[in-house]
Amino acid sequence: MISIGANGFQYFVNYIVAILVAIALALALRLPLLPENPIRFSWTKSALFPTPVFAIGILAIFYSLNVFWIYDGIVIAILTGIFSALFVKYLFDYIFPSPQGGAE
């Protein structure tokens, strides 16, 4: 189903929900909270990066296509957070391999 839309506050709430669900599930899947030191040159995945970035990116794609589904998009925000945490945990290294010579 496609809804007419949501207001700006609902967008903000949905993005926050997607971020919190993604981080919580990533921590439950035992991803580290922060990448290893030095953070600037680390290629390890963590709960704070890139998990919420994928969540808000995929959610933004849904909203740009004007797809909100039910409850003004809150269900899509939850599903997006779950999908992004599972993606980073299990599929991230296959789609985005670490650079040559980089530590894993």
GROMACS .gro file of N, CA and C in nm:
model
  312
    1MET      N    1   0.083  -0.118   0.000
    1MET     CA    2   0.000   0.000   0.000
    1MET      C    3   0.088   0.124   0.000
    2ILE      N    4   0.040   0.224  -0.065
    2ILE     CA    5   0.112   0.350  -0.068
    2ILE      C    6   0.026   0.455  -0.001
    3SER      N    7   0.084   0.524   0.092
    3SER     CA    8   0.013   0.627   0.165
    3SER      C    9   0.040   0.763   0.099
    4ILE      N   10  -0.036   0.863   0.138
    4ILE     CA   11  -0.018   0.996   0.081
    4ILE      C   12   0.111   1.059   0.131
    5GLY      N   13   0.147   1.037   0.254
    5GLY     CA   14   0.271   1.093   0.305
    5GLY      C   15   0.265   1.115   0.455
    6ALA      N   16   0.373   1.170   0.505
    6ALA     CA   17   0.383   1.200   0.646
    6ALA      C   18   0.439   1.341   0.660
    7ASN      N   19   0.429   1.396   0.779
    7ASN     CA   20   0.485   1.529   0.799
    7ASN      C   21   0.632   1.519   0.841
    8GLY      N   22   0.696   1.632   0.854
    8GLY     CA   23   0.839   1.635   0.884
    8GLY      C   24   0.874   1.572   1.018
    9PHE      N   25   0.790   1.592   1.118
    9PHE     CA   26   0.818   1.532   1.248
    9PHE      C   27   0.810   1.381   1.241
   10GLN      N   28   0.715   1.328   1.164
   10GLN     CA   29   0.705   1.183   1.149
   10GLN      C   30   0.827   1.126   1.077
   11TYR      N   31   0.878   1.198   0.978
   11TYR     CA   32   1.003   1.156   0.913
   11TYR      C   33   1.116   1.146   1.016
   12PHE      N   34   1.129   1.250   1.098
   12PHE     CA   35   1.235   1.254   1.199
   12PHE      C   36   1.223   1.138   1.297
   13VAL      N   37   1.102   1.111   1.344
   13VAL     CA   38   1.079   1.001   1.438
   13VAL      C   39   1.113   0.868   1.372
   14ASN      N   40   1.074   0.851   1.246
   14ASN     CA   41   1.101   0.726   1.176
   14ASN      C   42   1.251   0.705   1.154
   15TYR      N   43   1.323   0.811   1.121
   15TYR     CA   44   1.469   0.798   1.106
   15TYR      C   45   1.535   0.760   1.239
   16ILE      N   46   1.491   0.822   1.347
   16ILE     CA   47   1.547   0.789   1.479
   16ILE      C   48   1.515   0.645   1.516
   17VAL      N   49   1.394   0.599   1.488
   17VAL     CA   50   1.356   0.460   1.516
   17VAL      C   51   1.442   0.365   1.435
   18ALA      N   52   1.464   0.394   1.307
   18ALA     CA   53   1.547   0.308   1.223
   18ALA      C   54   1.690   0.301   1.275
   19ILE      N   55   1.744   0.414   1.318
   19ILE     CA   56   1.881   0.418   1.372
   19ILE      C   57   1.889   0.337   1.501
   20LEU      N   58   1.795   0.357   1.592
   20LEU     CA   59   1.799   0.286   1.720
   20LEU      C   60   1.781   0.136   1.703
   21VAL      N   61   1.690   0.095   1.615
   21VAL     CA   62   1.670  -0.048   1.591
   21VAL      C   63   1.795  -0.109   1.529
   22ALA      N   64   1.856  -0.038   1.434
   22ALA     CA   65   1.977  -0.089   1.369
   22ALA      C   66   2.092  -0.105   1.468
   23ILE      N   67   2.113  -0.006   1.552
   23ILE     CA   68   2.222  -0.013   1.650
   23ILE      C   69   2.194  -0.121   1.755
   24ALA      N   70   2.071  -0.130   1.804
   24ALA     CA   71   2.038  -0.230   1.905
   24ALA      C   72   2.055  -0.372   1.851
   25LEU      N   73   2.007  -0.396   1.730
   25LEU     CA   74   2.022  -0.530   1.673
   25LEU      C   75   2.167  -0.560   1.639
   26ALA      N   76   2.242  -0.460   1.594
   26ALA     CA   77   2.384  -0.482   1.566
   26ALA      C   78   2.459  -0.518   1.694
   27LEU      N   79   2.426  -0.454   1.804
   27LEU     CA   80   2.490  -0.490   1.931
   27LEU      C   81   2.445  -0.629   1.977
   28ALA      N   82   2.319  -0.664   1.951
   28ALA     CA   83   2.271  -0.798   1.986
   28ALA      C   84   2.340  -0.905   1.901
   29LEU      N   85   2.376  -0.870   1.778
   29LEU     CA   86   2.449  -0.962   1.691
   29LEU      C   87   2.600  -0.961   1.718
   30ARG      N   88   2.639  -0.893   1.823
   30ARG     CA   89   2.777  -0.886   1.871
   30ARG      C   90   2.873  -0.815   1.776
   31LEU      N   91   2.825  -0.711   1.711
   31LEU     CA   92   2.915  -0.621   1.640
   31LEU      C   93   2.972  -0.525   1.745
   32PRO      N   94   3.097  -0.484   1.731
   32PRO     CA   95   3.151  -0.389   1.829
   32PRO      C   96   3.082  -0.253   1.816
   33LEU      N   97   3.078  -0.179   1.925
   33LEU     CA   98   3.015  -0.047   1.922
   33LEU      C   99   3.095   0.048   1.833
   34LEU      N  100   3.226   0.048   1.850
   34LEU     CA  101   3.317   0.132   1.770
   34LEU      C  102   3.416   0.045   1.696
   35PRO      N  103   3.467   0.091   1.581
   35PRO     CA  104   3.571   0.013   1.512
   35PRO      C  105   3.701   0.017   1.592
   36GLU      N  106   3.793  -0.070   1.554
   36GLU     CA  107   3.919  -0.076   1.627
   36GLU      C  108   4.002   0.050   1.602
   37ASN      N  109   4.097   0.074   1.689
   37ASN     CA  110   4.184   0.193   1.678
   37ASN      C  111   4.292   0.170   1.575
   38PRO      N  112   4.340   0.264   1.502
   38PRO     CA  113   4.285   0.399   1.489
   38PRO      C  114   4.156   0.396   1.407
   39ILE      N  115   4.057   0.466   1.456
   39ILE     CA  116   3.924   0.463   1.394
   39ILE      C  117   3.929   0.519   1.252
   40ARG      N  118   4.014   0.614   1.230
   40ARG     CA  119   4.019   0.680   1.099
   40ARG      C  120   4.061   0.586   0.988
   41PHE      N  121   4.148   0.492   1.014
   41PHE     CA  122   4.198   0.402   0.911
   41PHE      C  123   4.147   0.259   0.929
   42SER      N  124   4.046   0.241   1.010
   42SER     CA  125   3.995   0.108   1.038
   42SER      C  126   3.894   0.066   0.930
   43TRP      N  127   3.904  -0.059   0.887
   43TRP     CA  128   3.809  -0.114   0.791
   43TRP      C  129   3.714  -0.213   0.858
   44THR      N  130   3.711  -0.215   0.990
   44THR     CA  131   3.620  -0.306   1.059
   44THR      C  132   3.482  -0.243   1.068
   45LYS      N  133   3.381  -0.326   1.059
   45LYS     CA  134   3.244  -0.276   1.070
   45LYS      C  135   3.204  -0.273   1.217
   46SER      N  136   3.115  -0.182   1.250
   46SER     CA  137   3.073  -0.168   1.389
   46SER      C  138   2.925  -0.132   1.394
   47ALA      N  139   2.874  -0.116   1.515
   47ALA     CA  140   2.733  -0.083   1.532
   47ALA      C  141   2.705   0.063   1.498
   48LEU      N  142   2.803   0.151   1.513
   48LEU     CA  143   2.781   0.292   1.484
   48LEU      C  144   2.812   0.331   1.341
   49PHE      N  145   2.894   0.254   1.273
   49PHE     CA  146   2.922   0.280   1.132
   49PHE      C  147   2.958   0.150   1.065
   50PRO      N  148   2.898   0.114   0.961
   50PRO     CA  149   2.803   0.175   0.869
   50PRO      C  150   2.658   0.133   0.891
   51THR      N  151   2.626   0.069   1.002
   51THR     CA  152   2.491   0.015   1.022
   51THR      C  153   2.381   0.122   1.015
   52PRO      N  154   2.386   0.229   1.094
   52PRO     CA  155   2.278   0.328   1.084
   52PRO      C  156   2.279   0.405   0.953
   53VAL      N  157   2.394   0.414   0.889
   53VAL     CA  158   2.402   0.482   0.759
   53VAL      C  159   2.321   0.406   0.655
   54PHE      N  160   2.333   0.274   0.655
   54PHE     CA  161   2.252   0.193   0.565
   54PHE      C  162   2.104   0.204   0.599
   55ALA      N  163   2.073   0.208   0.728
   55ALA     CA  164   1.932   0.217   0.769
   55ALA      C  165   1.867   0.345   0.720
   56ILE      N  166   1.932   0.460   0.741
   56ILE     CA  167   1.870   0.584   0.698
   56ILE      C  168   1.874   0.599   0.546
   57GLY      N  169   1.973   0.540   0.482
   57GLY     CA  170   1.979   0.545   0.336
   57GLY      C  171   1.867   0.467   0.271
   58ILE      N  172   1.845   0.346   0.318
   58ILE     CA  173   1.737   0.264   0.262
   58ILE      C  174   1.601   0.324   0.294
   59LEU      N  175   1.587   0.379   0.415
   59LEU     CA  176   1.462   0.444   0.452
   59LEU      C  177   1.437   0.567   0.366
   60ALA      N  178   1.541   0.642   0.335
   60ALA     CA  179   1.527   0.759   0.248
   60ALA      C  180   1.485   0.719   0.107
   61ILE      N  181   1.533   0.604   0.059
   61ILE     CA  182   1.491   0.556  -0.072
   61ILE      C  183   1.342   0.524  -0.071
   62PHE      N  184   1.294   0.457   0.034
   62PHE     CA  185   1.151   0.428   0.044
   62PHE      C  186   1.069   0.557   0.046
   63TYR      N  187   1.113   0.657   0.123
   63TYR     CA  188   1.037   0.780   0.134
   63TYR      C  189   1.043   0.862   0.005
   64SER      N  190   1.154   0.856  -0.067
   64SER     CA  191   1.161   0.929  -0.194
   64SER      C  192   1.071   0.866  -0.299
   65LEU      N  193   1.046   0.735  -0.287
   65LEU     CA  194   0.951   0.667  -0.376
   65LEU      C  195   0.808   0.681  -0.326
   66ASN      N  196   0.789   0.754  -0.217
   66ASN     CA  197   0.658   0.780  -0.157
   66ASN      C  198   0.591   0.652  -0.107
   67VAL      N  199   0.670   0.562  -0.052
   67VAL     CA  200   0.620   0.438   0.006
   67VAL      C  201   0.629   0.450   0.157
   68PHE      N  202   0.514   0.448   0.224
   68PHE     CA  203   0.510   0.461   0.369
   68PHE      C  204   0.450   0.339   0.436
   69TRP      N  205   0.377   0.257   0.364
   69TRP     CA  206   0.312   0.136   0.410
   69TRP      C  207   0.211   0.168   0.519
   70ILE      N  208   0.227   0.115   0.641
   70ILE     CA  209   0.128   0.139   0.745
   70ILE      C  210   0.190   0.214   0.861
   71TYR      N  211   0.104   0.275   0.941
   71TYR     CA  212   0.145   0.354   1.058
   71TYR      C  213   0.242   0.465   1.021
   72ASP      N  214   0.220   0.532   0.912
   72ASP     CA  215   0.300   0.645   0.864
   72ASP      C  216   0.448   0.612   0.851
   73GLY      N  217   0.479   0.490   0.815
   73GLY     CA  218   0.616   0.452   0.786
   73GLY      C  219   0.695   0.395   0.902
   74ILE      N  220   0.636   0.384   1.019
   74ILE     CA  221   0.711   0.333   1.134
   74ILE      C  222   0.747   0.186   1.116
   75VAL      N  223   0.661   0.109   1.051
   75VAL     CA  224   0.690  -0.033   1.029
   75VAL      C  225   0.806  -0.048   0.930
   76ILE      N  226   0.807   0.036   0.827
   76ILE     CA  227   0.919   0.032   0.732
   76ILE      C  228   1.048   0.073   0.801
   77ALA      N  229   1.041   0.169   0.894
   77ALA     CA  230   1.160   0.210   0.968
   77ALA      C  231   1.214   0.094   1.052
   78ILE      N  232   1.128   0.020   1.117
   78ILE     CA  233   1.172  -0.094   1.198
   78ILE      C  234   1.232  -0.203   1.110
   79LEU      N  235   1.163  -0.236   1.001
   79LEU     CA  236   1.213  -0.339   0.910
   79LEU      C  237   1.346  -0.298   0.845
   80THR      N  238   1.361  -0.170   0.815
   80THR     CA  239   1.485  -0.120   0.757
   80THR      C  240   1.599  -0.130   0.858
   81GLY      N  241   1.573  -0.099   0.983
   81GLY     CA  242   1.676  -0.113   1.087
   81GLY      C  243   1.719  -0.257   1.104
   82ILE      N  244   1.624  -0.349   1.101
   82ILE     CA  245   1.655  -0.492   1.113
   82ILE      C  246   1.736  -0.539   0.993
   83PHE      N  247   1.691  -0.502   0.873
   83PHE     CA  248   1.761  -0.544   0.752
   83PHE      C  249   1.903  -0.488   0.747
   84SER      N  250   1.923  -0.363   0.785
   84SER     CA  251   2.057  -0.305   0.777
   84SER      C  252   2.153  -0.370   0.875
   85ALA      N  253   2.107  -0.403   0.996
   85ALA     CA  254   2.194  -0.471   1.092
   85ALA      C  255   2.232  -0.611   1.043
   86LEU      N  256   2.134  -0.684   0.989
   86LEU     CA  257   2.164  -0.817   0.936
   86LEU      C  258   2.255  -0.809   0.814
   87PHE      N  259   2.234  -0.708   0.730
   87PHE     CA  260   2.318  -0.689   0.612
   87PHE      C  261   2.463  -0.662   0.651
   88VAL      N  262   2.483  -0.572   0.746
   88VAL     CA  263   2.620  -0.538   0.787
   88VAL      C  264   2.688  -0.658   0.854
   89LYS      N  265   2.614  -0.734   0.931
   89LYS     CA  266   2.674  -0.848   1.000
   89LYS      C  267   2.712  -0.960   0.904
   90TYR      N  268   2.623  -0.993   0.810
   90TYR     CA  269   2.643  -1.115   0.731
   90TYR      C  270   2.680  -1.093   0.585
   91LEU      N  271   2.641  -0.983   0.523
   91LEU     CA  272   2.664  -0.966   0.379
   91LEU      C  273   2.758  -0.852   0.342
   92PHE      N  274   2.795  -0.768   0.436
   92PHE     CA  275   2.874  -0.650   0.406
   92PHE      C  276   3.008  -0.684   0.342
   93ASP      N  277   3.078  -0.785   0.396
   93ASP     CA  278   3.211  -0.819   0.345
   93ASP      C  279   3.206  -0.880   0.205
   94TYR      N  280   3.096  -0.940   0.168
   94TYR     CA  281   3.085  -0.999   0.034
   94TYR      C  282   3.059  -0.893  -0.071
   95ILE      N  283   2.983  -0.792  -0.036
   95ILE     CA  284   2.950  -0.687  -0.133
   95ILE      C  285   3.054  -0.577  -0.135
   96PHE      N  286   3.107  -0.540  -0.019
   96PHE     CA  287   3.210  -0.437  -0.009
   96PHE      C  288   3.335  -0.498   0.056
   97PRO      N  289   3.421  -0.566  -0.020
   97PRO     CA  290   3.539  -0.628   0.040
   97PRO      C  291   3.638  -0.521   0.087
   98SER      N  292   3.719  -0.557   0.187
   98SER     CA  293   3.819  -0.463   0.236
   98SER      C  294   3.926  -0.443   0.130
   99PRO      N  295   3.991  -0.326   0.127
   99PRO     CA  296   4.090  -0.300   0.024
   99PRO      C  297   4.212  -0.390   0.038
  100GLN      N  298   4.284  -0.405  -0.071
  100GLN     CA  299   4.404  -0.490  -0.071
  100GLN      C  300   4.505  -0.435   0.029
  101GLY      N  301   4.559  -0.523   0.109
  101GLY     CA  302   4.657  -0.483   0.209
  101GLY      C  303   4.595  -0.429   0.336
  102GLY      N  304   4.463  -0.414   0.339
  102GLY     CA  305   4.395  -0.364   0.458
  102GLY      C  306   4.372  -0.477   0.557
  103ALA      N  307   4.375  -0.441   0.683
  103ALA     CA  308   4.350  -0.541   0.788
  103ALA      C  309   4.201  -0.571   0.793
  104GLU      N  310   4.169  -0.690   0.830
  104GLU     CA  311   4.028  -0.727   0.836
  104GLU      C  312   3.980  -0.746   0.976
   0.00000   0.00000   0.00000
